[in-house]
Tab-separated table of C-alpha atoms and ligand atoms in Angstrom:
chain	number	residue	atom	x	y	z
Z	82	VAL	CA	162.373	79.977	87.821
Z	83	SER	CA	160.636	76.715	88.544
Z	84	VAL	CA	161.649	74.327	91.306
Z	85	ASP	CA	162.844	71.871	88.638
Z	86	GLU	CA	165.124	74.506	87.171
Z	87	LEU	CA	166.443	75.325	90.637
Z	88	VAL	CA	167.167	71.662	91.321
Z	89	ALA	CA	169.034	71.415	88.007
Z	90	LEU	CA	171.015	74.589	88.723
Z	91	VAL	CA	171.981	73.358	92.197
Z	92	ALA	CA	173.135	70.057	90.677
Z	93	GLY	CA	175.129	71.996	88.080
Z	94	ALA	CA	176.717	74.183	90.753
Z	95	ARG	CA	177.638	71.114	92.796
Z	96	ALA	CA	179.275	69.657	89.692
Z	97	GLY	CA	181.365	72.825	89.505
Z	98	GLN	CA	179.672	74.418	86.497
Z	99	ALA	CA	180.537	78.112	86.543
Z	100	ARG	CA	177.430	78.984	84.543
Z	101	ALA	CA	175.100	77.414	87.119
Z	102	VAL	CA	176.959	79.120	89.969
Z	103	GLY	CA	176.674	82.464	88.184
Z	104	ARG	CA	172.987	82.004	87.481
Z	105	LEU	CA	172.203	81.130	91.110
Z	106	ILE	CA	174.117	84.127	92.446
Z	107	SER	CA	172.217	86.341	89.994
Z	108	LEU	CA	168.917	85.041	91.383
Z	109	VAL	CA	170.129	85.806	94.883
Z	110	GLU	CA	171.324	89.255	93.880
Z	111	GLN	CA	168.005	90.108	92.234
Z	112	GLY	CA	166.150	89.076	95.391
Z	113	SER	CA	164.211	86.495	93.386
Z	114	PRO	CA	161.208	84.907	95.145
Z	115	ALA	CA	162.930	81.575	94.498
Z	116	VAL	CA	165.655	82.401	97.022
Z	117	SER	CA	163.952	80.787	100.004
Z	118	GLU	CA	163.473	77.536	98.058
Z	119	LEU	CA	167.051	77.788	96.822
Z	120	THR	CA	168.335	78.203	100.382
Z	121	ARG	CA	166.482	75.012	101.377
Z	122	LEU	CA	167.999	73.128	98.435
Z	123	LEU	CA	171.517	74.326	99.228
Z	124	ALA	CA	171.393	73.685	102.972
Z	125	PRO	CA	172.596	70.040	102.908
Z	126	TYR	CA	175.684	70.983	100.893
Z	127	THR	CA	176.993	73.922	102.891
Z	128	GLY	CA	179.263	74.359	105.898
Z	129	HIS	CA	182.454	73.208	104.223
Z	130	ALA	CA	184.097	76.443	103.050
Z	131	HIS	CA	186.442	78.668	105.015
Z	132	VAL	CA	185.043	82.155	104.463
Z	133	VAL	CA	187.764	84.805	104.524
Z	134	GLY	CA	187.018	88.521	104.468
Z	135	VAL	CA	189.593	90.808	102.911
Z	136	THR	CA	189.085	94.439	103.810
Z	137	GLY	CA	190.975	97.686	104.197
Z	138	PRO	CA	191.060	101.290	103.011
Z	139	PRO	CA	190.733	102.142	99.296
Z	140	GLY	CA	193.827	101.457	97.246
Z	141	VAL	CA	195.605	99.440	99.917
Z	142	GLY	CA	195.949	96.457	97.571
Z	143	LYS	CA	192.920	94.294	98.372
Z	144	SER	CA	192.278	93.222	94.787
Z	145	THR	CA	195.948	92.556	94.110
Z	146	CYS	CA	196.196	90.595	97.331
Z	147	THR	CA	193.003	88.648	96.602
Z	148	SER	CA	194.370	87.703	93.210
Z	149	ALA	CA	197.680	86.607	94.777
Z	150	LEU	CA	195.756	84.602	97.376
Z	151	ILE	CA	193.853	82.816	94.620
Z	152	GLY	CA	197.159	81.901	93.005
Z	153	GLU	CA	198.626	80.606	96.255
Z	154	LEU	CA	195.500	78.614	97.154
Z	155	ARG	CA	195.340	77.131	93.670
Z	156	ARG	CA	198.927	75.964	93.978
Z	157	GLY	CA	197.652	74.063	97.013
Z	158	LYS	CA	194.853	72.605	94.837
Z	159	ARG	CA	192.166	74.386	96.820
Z	160	ARG	CA	188.957	75.350	95.078
Z	161	VAL	CA	188.423	79.094	95.504
Z	162	GLY	CA	185.406	81.378	95.354
Z	163	VAL	CA	185.645	85.153	95.322
Z	164	LEU	CA	182.882	87.580	96.135
Z	165	ALA	CA	183.993	91.121	95.340
Z	166	ILE	CA	181.674	93.654	96.917
Z	167	ASP	CA	181.677	96.787	94.830
Z	168	PRO	CA	180.579	99.592	97.142
Z	169	SER	CA	180.191	102.373	94.650
Z	170	SER	CA	178.270	101.200	91.700
Z	171	PRO	CA	174.749	99.803	91.772
Z	172	PHE	CA	174.613	100.086	87.983
Z	173	SER	CA	177.763	98.453	86.685
Z	174	GLY	CA	176.651	95.124	88.187
Z	175	GLY	CA	180.243	94.022	88.067
Z	176	ALA	CA	183.750	94.592	89.205
Z	177	LEU	CA	185.694	97.733	88.658
Z	178	LEU	CA	187.748	97.518	85.514
Z	179	GLY	CA	191.032	97.177	87.394
Z	180	ASP	CA	189.705	94.241	89.394
Z	181	ARG	CA	188.561	92.550	86.210
Z	182	ILE	CA	192.001	92.790	84.703
Z	183	ARG	CA	193.717	91.546	87.831
Z	184	MET	CA	191.321	88.643	88.145
Z	185	ALA	CA	191.614	87.821	84.450
Z	186	GLU	CA	194.593	85.540	84.934
Z	187	HIS	CA	192.269	83.241	86.890
Z	188	ALA	CA	189.360	83.576	84.492
Z	189	THR	CA	190.060	80.348	82.641
Z	190	ASP	CA	190.776	78.297	85.782
Z	191	ASP	CA	187.778	76.049	86.508
Z	192	GLY	CA	188.786	75.802	90.181
Z	193	VAL	CA	188.026	79.498	90.694
Z	194	PHE	CA	184.676	81.288	90.771
Z	195	VAL	CA	184.870	85.073	90.795
Z	196	ARG	CA	181.765	87.135	91.273
Z	197	SER	CA	181.096	90.806	91.946
Z	198	MET	CA	178.084	92.167	93.741
Z	199	ALA	CA	177.032	95.780	94.075
Z	200	SER	CA	176.490	96.732	97.690
Z	201	ARG	CA	173.749	99.235	96.945
Z	202	GLY	CA	170.607	99.387	94.933
Z	203	GLN	CA	169.371	95.865	95.363
Z	204	LEU	CA	166.381	94.358	97.061
Z	205	GLY	CA	166.961	93.556	100.692
Z	206	GLY	CA	170.521	94.855	100.397
Z	207	MET	CA	173.764	93.006	100.862
Z	208	ALA	CA	172.651	91.769	104.262
Z	209	ALA	CA	170.141	89.479	102.571
Z	210	ALA	CA	172.049	88.608	99.409
Z	211	ALA	CA	175.602	87.966	100.606
Z	212	PRO	CA	174.879	84.995	102.910
Z	213	GLN	CA	172.995	83.249	100.089
Z	214	ALA	CA	175.762	83.945	97.579
Z	215	LEU	CA	178.218	82.400	100.047
Z	216	ARG	CA	176.001	79.327	100.313
Z	217	VAL	CA	176.001	78.944	96.538
Z	218	LEU	CA	179.814	79.066	96.419
Z	219	ASP	CA	180.067	76.754	99.420
Z	220	ALA	CA	177.748	74.201	97.802
Z	221	ALA	CA	179.807	74.486	94.604
Z	222	GLY	CA	182.653	72.924	96.555
Z	223	CYS	CA	184.799	75.961	97.317
Z	224	ASP	CA	187.348	75.223	100.026
Z	225	VAL	CA	187.999	78.898	100.581
Z	226	ILE	CA	185.731	81.838	99.774
Z	227	LEU	CA	187.336	85.273	99.714
Z	228	ILE	CA	185.118	88.327	100.196
Z	229	GLU	CA	186.736	91.571	99.143
Z	230	THR	CA	185.147	94.760	100.352
Z	231	VAL	CA	186.167	98.322	101.153
Z	232	GLY	CA	185.889	98.574	104.911
Z	233	VAL	CA	184.202	101.914	105.186
Z	234	GLY	CA	180.449	101.719	105.653
Z	235	GLN	CA	178.156	99.745	107.885
Z	236	SER	CA	177.069	97.489	105.039
Z	237	GLU	CA	180.694	96.490	104.424
Z	238	ILE	CA	181.197	95.753	108.107
Z	239	ASP	CA	178.016	93.641	108.000
Z	240	VAL	CA	179.451	91.711	105.085
Z	241	MET	CA	182.699	91.172	106.973
Z	242	ARG	CA	180.718	89.683	109.818
Z	243	LEU	CA	179.867	86.838	107.454
Z	244	ALA	CA	183.498	85.760	107.375
Z	245	ASP	CA	185.053	83.092	109.570
Z	246	SER	CA	188.352	84.940	109.379
Z	247	THR	CA	188.872	88.581	108.514
Z	248	VAL	CA	192.049	90.003	107.016
Z	249	LEU	CA	192.602	93.722	107.479
Z	250	LEU	CA	195.009	95.155	104.933
Z	251	LEU	CA	196.916	98.292	105.707
Z	252	ALA	CA	199.730	99.895	103.791
Z	253	PRO	CA	202.454	102.398	104.657
Z	254	GLY	CA	202.245	105.904	103.308
Z	255	MET	CA	198.472	105.976	103.388
Z	256	GLY	CA	198.364	108.641	106.072
Z	257	ASP	CA	196.097	107.722	108.910
Z	258	SER	CA	195.236	104.201	107.862
Z	259	VAL	CA	195.718	102.833	111.372
Z	260	GLN	CA	193.586	105.680	112.628
Z	261	ALA	CA	190.898	104.894	110.084
Z	262	ALA	CA	191.152	101.250	110.959
Z	263	LYS	CA	190.499	101.987	114.618
Z	264	ALA	CA	187.059	103.305	113.759
Z	265	GLY	CA	185.223	100.034	114.059
Z	266	ILE	CA	186.840	97.610	111.707
Z	267	LEU	CA	189.876	96.875	113.840
Z	268	GLU	CA	187.948	94.813	116.342
Z	269	ILE	CA	186.934	92.335	113.662
Z	270	ALA	CA	190.447	91.830	112.250
Z	271	ASP	CA	191.823	88.322	112.806
Z	272	VAL	CA	194.940	88.827	110.710
Z	273	PHE	CA	196.693	92.099	109.989
Z	274	VAL	CA	198.484	92.495	106.696
Z	275	VAL	CA	201.049	95.211	106.129
Z	276	ASN	CA	200.890	95.273	102.350
Z	277	LYS	CA	203.249	97.294	100.165
Z	278	ALA	CA	206.034	96.141	102.442
Z	279	ASP	CA	208.384	97.209	99.641
Z	280	ARG	CA	207.719	100.799	100.723
Z	281	PRO	CA	210.184	102.462	103.099
Z	282	ASP	CA	207.843	103.187	106.032
Z	283	ALA	CA	206.433	99.660	106.278
Z	284	GLY	CA	208.469	99.121	109.456
Z	285	GLU	CA	206.803	102.059	111.185
Z	286	LEU	CA	203.321	100.767	110.356
Z	287	GLY	CA	204.303	97.349	111.686
Z	288	ARG	CA	205.391	98.961	114.964
Z	289	GLN	CA	202.090	100.845	115.282
Z	290	LEU	CA	200.191	97.621	114.753
Z	291	ARG	CA	202.233	95.776	117.348
Z	292	GLY	CA	201.258	98.543	119.771
Z	293	LEU	CA	197.597	97.933	119.050
Z	294	GLN	CA	198.122	94.189	119.252
Z	295	ALA	CA	199.450	94.573	122.779
Z	296	MET	CA	196.239	96.353	123.788
Z	297	GLN	CA	194.000	93.730	122.206
Z	298	SER	CA	195.633	90.568	123.447
Z	299	ALA	CA	194.142	90.764	126.925
Z	300	ALA	CA	190.619	90.219	125.630
Z	301	ASP	CA	190.924	86.777	124.078
Z	302	ASP	CA	193.596	84.239	123.352
Z	303	TRP	CA	193.873	84.805	119.607
Z	304	GLN	CA	196.487	87.438	118.940
Z	305	PRO	CA	196.034	88.668	115.369
Z	306	PRO	CA	199.346	88.033	113.626
Z	307	ILE	CA	200.926	90.733	111.501
Z	308	VAL	CA	201.918	89.514	108.047
Z	309	GLN	CA	204.065	91.590	105.695
Z	310	THR	CA	203.224	91.237	102.016
Z	311	VAL	CA	204.095	92.673	98.653
Z	312	ALA	CA	200.952	91.658	96.811
Z	313	THR	CA	202.290	92.805	93.443
Z	314	GLU	CA	205.283	90.449	93.454
Z	315	PRO	CA	203.707	88.488	95.165
Z	316	SER	CA	205.585	87.815	98.368
Z	317	GLY	CA	204.405	86.979	101.878
Z	318	ILE	CA	201.188	85.467	100.559
Z	319	ASP	CA	202.233	81.965	101.632
Z	320	ALA	CA	202.618	83.291	105.194
Z	321	LEU	CA	199.167	84.853	104.949
Z	322	VAL	CA	197.621	81.538	103.850
Z	323	GLU	CA	199.431	79.898	106.773
Z	324	SER	CA	198.056	82.458	109.262
Z	325	LEU	CA	194.554	81.920	107.933
Z	326	ALA	CA	194.865	78.159	108.350
Z	327	GLU	CA	196.053	78.705	111.930
Z	328	HIS	CA	193.126	80.991	112.622
Z	329	ARG	CA	190.715	78.444	111.270
Z	330	ALA	CA	192.265	75.722	113.425
Z	331	TRP	CA	191.945	78.031	116.440
Z	332	LEU	CA	188.258	78.657	115.632
Z	333	GLN	CA	187.636	74.923	115.563
Z	334	ARG	CA	189.754	74.090	118.602
Z	335	THR	CA	188.273	76.689	120.941
Z	336	GLY	CA	184.634	76.537	119.884
Z	337	GLU	CA	184.844	80.192	118.859
Z	338	GLY	CA	183.936	79.134	115.325
Z	339	LYS	CA	180.693	77.662	116.581
Z	340	LEU	CA	179.902	80.844	118.517
Z	341	ARG	CA	180.528	82.956	115.442
Z	342	ARG	CA	178.290	80.778	113.304
Z	343	LEU	CA	175.567	81.036	115.937
Z	344	ALA	CA	175.839	84.837	116.055
Z	345	ARG	CA	175.781	84.924	112.266
Z	346	ALA	CA	172.668	82.758	112.001
Z	347	ARG	CA	170.950	84.874	114.615
Z	348	HIS	CA	171.856	88.081	112.789
Z	349	GLU	CA	170.653	86.658	109.491
Z	350	ILE	CA	167.305	85.579	110.917
Z	351	GLU	CA	166.845	88.977	112.578
Z	352	ALA	CA	167.632	90.816	109.349
Z	353	LEU	CA	165.309	88.656	107.269
Z	354	ALA	CA	162.525	88.826	109.857
Z	355	ALA	CA	162.820	92.611	110.157
Z	356	ASP	CA	162.672	92.881	106.387
Z	357	THR	CA	159.612	90.635	106.171
Z	358	VAL	CA	157.739	92.458	108.926
Z	359	ARG	CA	158.559	95.847	107.395
Z	360	ARG	CA	157.263	94.760	104.023
Z	361	ARG	CA	154.037	93.444	105.531
Z	362	LEU	CA	153.546	96.653	107.476
Z	363	MET	CA	154.011	98.759	104.376
Z	364	ALA	CA	151.455	96.648	102.540
Z	365	ALA	CA	148.911	96.592	105.376
Z	366	PRO	CA	145.587	97.942	104.066
Z	367	GLY	CA	144.799	99.794	107.282
Z	368	LEU	CA	147.953	101.917	107.290
Z	369	THR	CA	146.545	104.795	105.237
Z	370	ALA	CA	143.414	105.111	107.339
Z	371	LEU	CA	145.399	104.989	110.584
Z	372	ALA	CA	147.785	107.639	109.247
Z	373	ALA	CA	144.821	109.901	108.446
Z	374	ASP	CA	143.461	109.486	111.984
Z	375	VAL	CA	146.846	110.255	113.573
Z	376	ALA	CA	147.361	113.268	111.295
Z	377	GLY	CA	143.831	114.498	112.076
Z	378	GLY	CA	144.425	114.240	115.809
Z	379	THR	CA	141.677	111.659	116.460
Z	380	LEU	CA	144.168	108.859	117.223
Z	381	ASP	CA	147.559	108.718	118.903
Z	382	ALA	CA	150.486	107.066	117.135
Z	383	TYR	CA	151.007	104.352	119.770
Z	384	THR	CA	147.424	103.158	119.557
Z	385	ALA	CA	147.776	103.225	115.774
Z	386	VAL	CA	150.781	100.903	116.105
Z	387	ASP	CA	148.806	98.496	118.297
Z	388	ARG	CA	145.995	98.399	115.756
Z	389	LEU	CA	148.335	97.956	112.833
Z	390	LEU	CA	150.099	95.044	114.528
Z	391	ALA	CA	146.737	93.524	115.426
Z	392	GLN	CA	145.782	93.668	111.732
Z	393	LEU	CA	148.957	91.804	110.806
Z	394	ARG	CA	148.156	89.042	113.273
Z	395	ASP	CA	144.688	88.523	111.759
O	516	GTP	N1	204.354	99.027	95.689
O	516	GTP	C1	203.318	98.215	95.840
O	516	GTP	N2	202.167	98.500	95.200
O	516	GTP	C2	201.127	97.678	95.390
O	516	GTP	C3	201.189	96.527	96.223
O	516	GTP	N3	199.984	95.935	96.228
O	516	GTP	C4	199.198	96.644	95.416
O	516	GTP	N4	199.863	97.699	94.901
O	516	GTP	C5	199.353	98.728	93.964
O	516	GTP	O1	198.404	99.535	94.643
O	516	GTP	C6	197.366	99.952	93.760
O	516	GTP	C7	196.019	99.594	94.325
O	516	GTP	O2	195.888	98.177	94.366
O	516	GTP	P1	194.464	97.456	94.395
O	516	GTP	O3	194.735	96.013	94.518
O	516	GTP	O4	193.618	97.912	93.277
O	516	GTP	O5	193.894	98.043	95.741
O	516	GTP	P2	192.417	97.876	96.330
O	516	GTP	O6	192.565	97.931	97.795
O	516	GTP	O7	191.757	96.700	95.735
O	516	GTP	O8	191.718	99.182	95.799
O	516	GTP	P3	190.127	99.530	95.838
O	516	GTP	O9	189.378	98.288	95.436
O	516	GTP	O10	189.983	100.646	94.874
O	516	GTP	O11	189.854	99.947	97.251
O	516	GTP	C8	197.672	99.283	92.414
O	516	GTP	O12	198.351	100.204	91.605
O	516	GTP	C9	198.587	98.131	92.802
O	516	GTP	O13	199.463	97.756	91.768
O	516	GTP	C10	202.443	96.260	96.892
O	516	GTP	O14	202.576	95.299	97.655
O	516	GTP	N5	203.442	97.148	96.664
O	517	MG	MG1	189.807	96.463	94.800
């Protein structure tokens, strides 16, 4: 795409045109060379959205809850963006069928942008693409951007780190979901949701979470609230929206929001720089010759590294 086309697409996105938003996110997802220019064009129009991560074990009700959240936010006249990270399928290039159906009720609402991204099989990976996709939605005037992901792998945790506020969904009768949650993702939860609160053992799960809450609260002065929801009805979603607003206010009041944005920018620069350096190294003309020398025993690997880096500097 030409710069003129990019400028037109950014203008279209800012005017709320779903087609322009979709096109820009596709460019980002494909790792188009235009992305760096696009990021420059978007920069003046970003920083407005509240980015909310929605994560939790498979089947816990993330998509249902996301859809209910859209409904609740729309009742409050908020413009909503959704980025659904599909962990399993690099080929479908879209949401799972069930998600599509659940989101369909919002499909004709021009205050909602829903987009799926595959977490594997793309250039630079999610780490590079997701922040840019968020910028597109932010510039398109979204007040809230929901990111739905299955909180299992490192790439999903990386995506969650892009959020201002992270919602961890758990549900009763899912065996060791608290146990699973402890393995890394718990520390990034700002709001706990006990979904499927219509199930009998919801009370027990709530008690377990309050136990964990007690352990966490010493560390900082935000105590993640526990919200009970039945996403299918939906009920409890208004309380969830309320908790998220409180968390955002806390981020702003304490300066924690600024710290998180700083950490995020740092992480993004590191990831992009590492990617750039790696690509240059792979393309360095001297690499093959150095490899032959190291393999043949005439050069040690460390000296080879020094020479390779020296070639990059030239
Ligand atoms: N009883 C009950 N069922 C629910 C509730 N929320 C969601 N479900 C059901 O749970 C199933 C899974 O819901 P999804 O929203 O697809 O869950 P998910 O976490 O997005 O699933 P994955 O994306 O596959 O990880 C569906 O059959 C929902 O109808 C709830 O509050 N109560
Ligand atoms: Mg889902």
